[in-house]
């Protein structure tokens, strides 16, 4: 199944996709550089449709102790907006430490400065997607723990 992952941000939103076999994830560039939640949801839906994806995963930024703050609340609102716009359920997936992992990946590949900024959120989305796909491989047929369905 082809999935599209989203690392939603206030000014930049990163995307990543996977192949139908759920084995290869790839960051999608350019990132979405938009602040309006509605415009970001529309842009993500366009990429979702263009890539013939069947599932959406949105990062949920929890605090290190597992609690949720204002960023998590905003991501939950975005996930609902995205589910309504795309017309499909959106999986919310814990994204703790994904930016740190993405920064390390970029540093390992000698990507710094402006190039790092252009790719960081998309690489973060790829880290989110890899984590989710790993969970799926160990829980075949199970519904993800947090699923946001389109409102009727």
mmCIF file of C-alpha atoms in Angstrom:
data_model
loop_
_atom_site.group_PDB
_atom_site.id
_atom_site.type_symbol
_atom_site.label_atom_id
_atom_site.label_comp_id
_atom_site.label_asym_id
_atom_site.label_seq_id
_atom_site.Cartn_x
_atom_site.Cartn_y
_atom_site.Cartn_z
ATOM 1 C CA UNK A 1 0.000 0.000 0.000
ATOM 2 C CA UNK A 2 1.345 3.442 -0.875
ATOM 3 C CA UNK A 3 1.469 5.866 2.044
ATOM 4 C CA UNK A 4 2.122 9.586 2.289
ATOM 5 C CA UNK A 5 3.539 10.962 5.544
ATOM 6 C CA UNK A 6 3.277 14.560 6.702
ATOM 7 C CA UNK A 7 5.472 16.506 9.112
ATOM 8 C CA UNK A 8 3.203 19.519 9.624
ATOM 9 C CA UNK A 9 4.802 22.806 10.654
ATOM 10 C CA UNK A 10 3.906 26.447 11.113
ATOM 11 C CA UNK A 11 5.848 27.629 8.069
ATOM 12 C CA UNK A 12 7.133 24.464 6.363
ATOM 13 C CA UNK A 13 5.529 21.057 5.943
ATOM 14 C CA UNK A 14 7.530 18.036 4.887
ATOM 15 C CA UNK A 15 6.212 15.061 2.966
ATOM 16 C CA UNK A 16 7.501 11.556 2.328
ATOM 17 C CA UNK A 17 6.122 8.609 0.413
ATOM 18 C CA UNK A 18 6.696 4.909 0.109
ATOM 19 C CA UNK A 19 6.410 2.283 -2.594
ATOM 20 C CA UNK A 20 3.437 -0.082 -2.806
ATOM 21 C CA UNK A 21 5.448 -2.803 -1.072
ATOM 22 C CA UNK A 22 6.032 -0.489 1.927
ATOM 23 C CA UNK A 23 9.783 -1.116 1.807
ATOM 24 C CA UNK A 24 11.295 2.104 0.454
ATOM 25 C CA UNK A 25 10.533 5.545 1.882
ATOM 26 C CA UNK A 26 11.614 8.753 0.195
ATOM 27 C CA UNK A 27 11.432 12.399 1.224
ATOM 28 C CA UNK A 28 9.433 14.514 -1.220
ATOM 29 C CA UNK A 29 10.826 17.884 -2.196
ATOM 30 C CA UNK A 30 10.179 20.713 -2.381
ATOM 31 C CA UNK A 31 8.570 21.054 1.024
ATOM 32 C CA UNK A 32 5.292 22.922 1.322
ATOM 33 C CA UNK A 33 6.081 26.488 2.373
ATOM 34 C CA UNK A 34 2.646 27.690 3.398
ATOM 35 C CA UNK A 35 1.219 28.893 6.716
ATOM 36 C CA UNK A 36 -2.530 28.509 6.155
ATOM 37 C CA UNK A 37 -3.755 25.161 7.509
ATOM 38 C CA UNK A 38 -6.394 24.980 4.766
ATOM 39 C CA UNK A 39 -3.847 25.618 2.010
ATOM 40 C CA UNK A 40 -1.458 23.028 3.445
ATOM 41 C CA UNK A 41 -4.263 20.436 3.632
ATOM 42 C CA UNK A 42 -5.158 21.178 0.012
ATOM 43 C CA UNK A 43 -1.519 20.930 -1.116
ATOM 44 C CA UNK A 44 -1.033 17.624 0.732
ATOM 45 C CA UNK A 45 -4.236 16.253 -0.790
ATOM 46 C CA UNK A 46 -2.974 17.184 -4.276
ATOM 47 C CA UNK A 47 0.294 15.286 -3.686
ATOM 48 C CA UNK A 48 -1.659 12.364 -2.163
ATOM 49 C CA UNK A 49 -3.809 12.135 -5.295
ATOM 50 C CA UNK A 50 -0.947 12.683 -7.762
ATOM 51 C CA UNK A 51 1.089 9.883 -6.156
ATOM 52 C CA UNK A 52 -1.904 7.501 -6.063
ATOM 53 C CA UNK A 53 -1.351 7.003 -2.345
ATOM 54 C CA UNK A 54 -3.930 5.088 -0.347
ATOM 55 C CA UNK A 55 -3.023 6.107 3.201
ATOM 56 C CA UNK A 56 -2.003 9.228 5.123
ATOM 57 C CA UNK A 57 0.200 9.450 8.223
ATOM 58 C CA UNK A 58 0.599 12.706 10.134
ATOM 59 C CA UNK A 59 3.253 13.230 12.783
ATOM 60 C CA UNK A 60 2.013 13.957 16.296
ATOM 61 C CA UNK A 61 4.585 16.007 18.264
ATOM 62 C CA UNK A 62 4.411 14.725 21.825
ATOM 63 C CA UNK A 63 6.619 15.940 24.657
ATOM 64 C CA UNK A 64 9.444 13.604 25.661
ATOM 65 C CA UNK A 65 7.374 12.382 28.641
ATOM 66 C CA UNK A 66 4.508 11.442 26.302
ATOM 67 C CA UNK A 67 2.226 14.329 27.222
ATOM 68 C CA UNK A 68 0.755 16.623 24.611
ATOM 69 C CA UNK A 69 1.045 20.384 24.367
ATOM 70 C CA UNK A 70 -0.124 23.099 22.006
ATOM 71 C CA UNK A 71 1.869 21.714 19.022
ATOM 72 C CA UNK A 72 0.151 18.340 19.374
ATOM 73 C CA UNK A 73 -3.246 20.055 19.573
ATOM 74 C CA UNK A 74 -2.466 21.983 16.391
ATOM 75 C CA UNK A 75 -1.354 18.792 14.625
ATOM 76 C CA UNK A 76 -4.583 17.065 15.697
ATOM 77 C CA UNK A 77 -6.605 19.949 14.204
ATOM 78 C CA UNK A 78 -4.537 19.714 11.013
ATOM 79 C CA UNK A 79 -5.052 15.934 10.807
ATOM 80 C CA UNK A 80 -8.823 16.449 11.036
ATOM 81 C CA UNK A 81 -8.686 19.142 8.348
ATOM 82 C CA UNK A 82 -6.576 16.839 6.157
ATOM 83 C CA UNK A 83 -8.931 13.883 6.668
ATOM 84 C CA UNK A 84 -11.869 16.068 5.657
ATOM 85 C CA UNK A 85 -10.054 17.518 2.622
ATOM 86 C CA UNK A 86 -8.629 14.204 1.367
ATOM 87 C CA UNK A 87 -11.725 12.219 2.305
ATOM 88 C CA UNK A 88 -9.686 9.419 3.906
ATOM 89 C CA UNK A 89 -8.665 8.573 7.478
ATOM 90 C CA UNK A 90 -5.359 9.988 8.735
ATOM 91 C CA UNK A 91 -3.104 8.020 11.073
ATOM 92 C CA UNK A 92 -1.584 10.137 13.864
ATOM 93 C CA UNK A 93 1.925 8.876 14.615
ATOM 94 C CA UNK A 94 4.270 9.815 17.465
ATOM 95 C CA UNK A 95 7.063 11.949 16.030
ATOM 96 C CA UNK A 96 9.274 12.375 19.105
ATOM 97 C CA UNK A 97 12.926 12.803 18.089
ATOM 98 C CA UNK A 98 12.229 12.675 14.340
ATOM 99 C CA UNK A 99 13.778 16.098 13.723
ATOM 100 C CA UNK A 100 16.898 15.031 15.642
ATOM 101 C CA UNK A 101 17.092 11.828 13.560
ATOM 102 C CA UNK A 102 16.515 13.763 10.335
ATOM 103 C CA UNK A 103 19.222 16.300 11.200
ATOM 104 C CA UNK A 104 21.672 13.439 11.862
ATOM 105 C CA UNK A 105 20.808 11.820 8.520
ATOM 106 C CA UNK A 106 21.406 15.103 6.717
ATOM 107 C CA UNK A 107 24.672 15.707 8.585
ATOM 108 C CA UNK A 108 25.856 12.200 7.684
ATOM 109 C CA UNK A 109 25.243 13.149 4.056
ATOM 110 C CA UNK A 110 27.082 16.492 4.366
ATOM 111 C CA UNK A 111 23.876 18.503 3.963
ATOM 112 C CA UNK A 112 24.094 21.775 5.870
ATOM 113 C CA UNK A 113 22.884 25.381 5.716
ATOM 114 C CA UNK A 114 20.206 26.279 3.184
ATOM 115 C CA UNK A 115 20.118 22.758 1.714
ATOM 116 C CA UNK A 116 19.472 21.327 5.183
ATOM 117 C CA UNK A 117 16.600 23.763 5.738
ATOM 118 C CA UNK A 118 15.122 22.832 2.329
ATOM 119 C CA UNK A 119 15.067 19.121 3.235
ATOM 120 C CA UNK A 120 14.785 18.773 7.012
ATOM 121 C CA UNK A 121 10.998 18.518 7.275
ATOM 122 C CA UNK A 122 10.740 16.083 4.360
ATOM 123 C CA UNK A 123 13.431 13.859 5.865
ATOM 124 C CA UNK A 124 11.547 14.091 9.188
ATOM 125 C CA UNK A 125 8.407 12.930 7.373
ATOM 126 C CA UNK A 126 10.407 9.966 6.007
ATOM 127 C CA UNK A 127 11.508 9.079 9.557
ATOM 128 C CA UNK A 128 7.857 9.235 10.700
ATOM 129 C CA UNK A 129 6.803 7.024 7.800
ATOM 130 C CA UNK A 130 9.573 4.468 8.434
ATOM 131 C CA UNK A 131 8.523 4.207 12.080
ATOM 132 C CA UNK A 132 4.888 3.692 11.112
ATOM 133 C CA UNK A 133 5.727 1.107 8.429
ATOM 134 C CA UNK A 134 7.902 -0.771 10.935
ATOM 135 C CA UNK A 135 4.915 -0.907 13.292
ATOM 136 C CA UNK A 136 2.669 -2.135 10.447
ATOM 137 C CA UNK A 137 5.089 -4.937 9.604
ATOM 138 C CA UNK A 138 4.829 -6.194 13.197
ATOM 139 C CA UNK A 139 1.046 -5.698 13.507
ATOM 140 C CA UNK A 140 -0.440 -7.032 10.248
ATOM 141 C CA UNK A 141 -4.145 -6.370 9.875
ATOM 142 C CA UNK A 142 -4.359 -4.201 13.001
ATOM 143 C CA UNK A 143 -5.811 -0.713 12.894
ATOM 144 C CA UNK A 144 -3.329 1.976 14.015
ATOM 145 C CA UNK A 145 -3.774 3.203 17.599
ATOM 146 C CA UNK A 146 -4.831 6.726 16.554
ATOM 147 C CA UNK A 147 -6.925 7.263 13.476
ATOM 148 C CA UNK A 148 -8.700 10.501 12.523
ATOM 149 C CA UNK A 149 -11.672 9.858 10.275
ATOM 150 C CA UNK A 150 -13.303 12.407 7.936
ATOM 151 C CA UNK A 151 -16.283 14.137 9.513
ATOM 152 C CA UNK A 152 -19.624 13.267 7.990
#
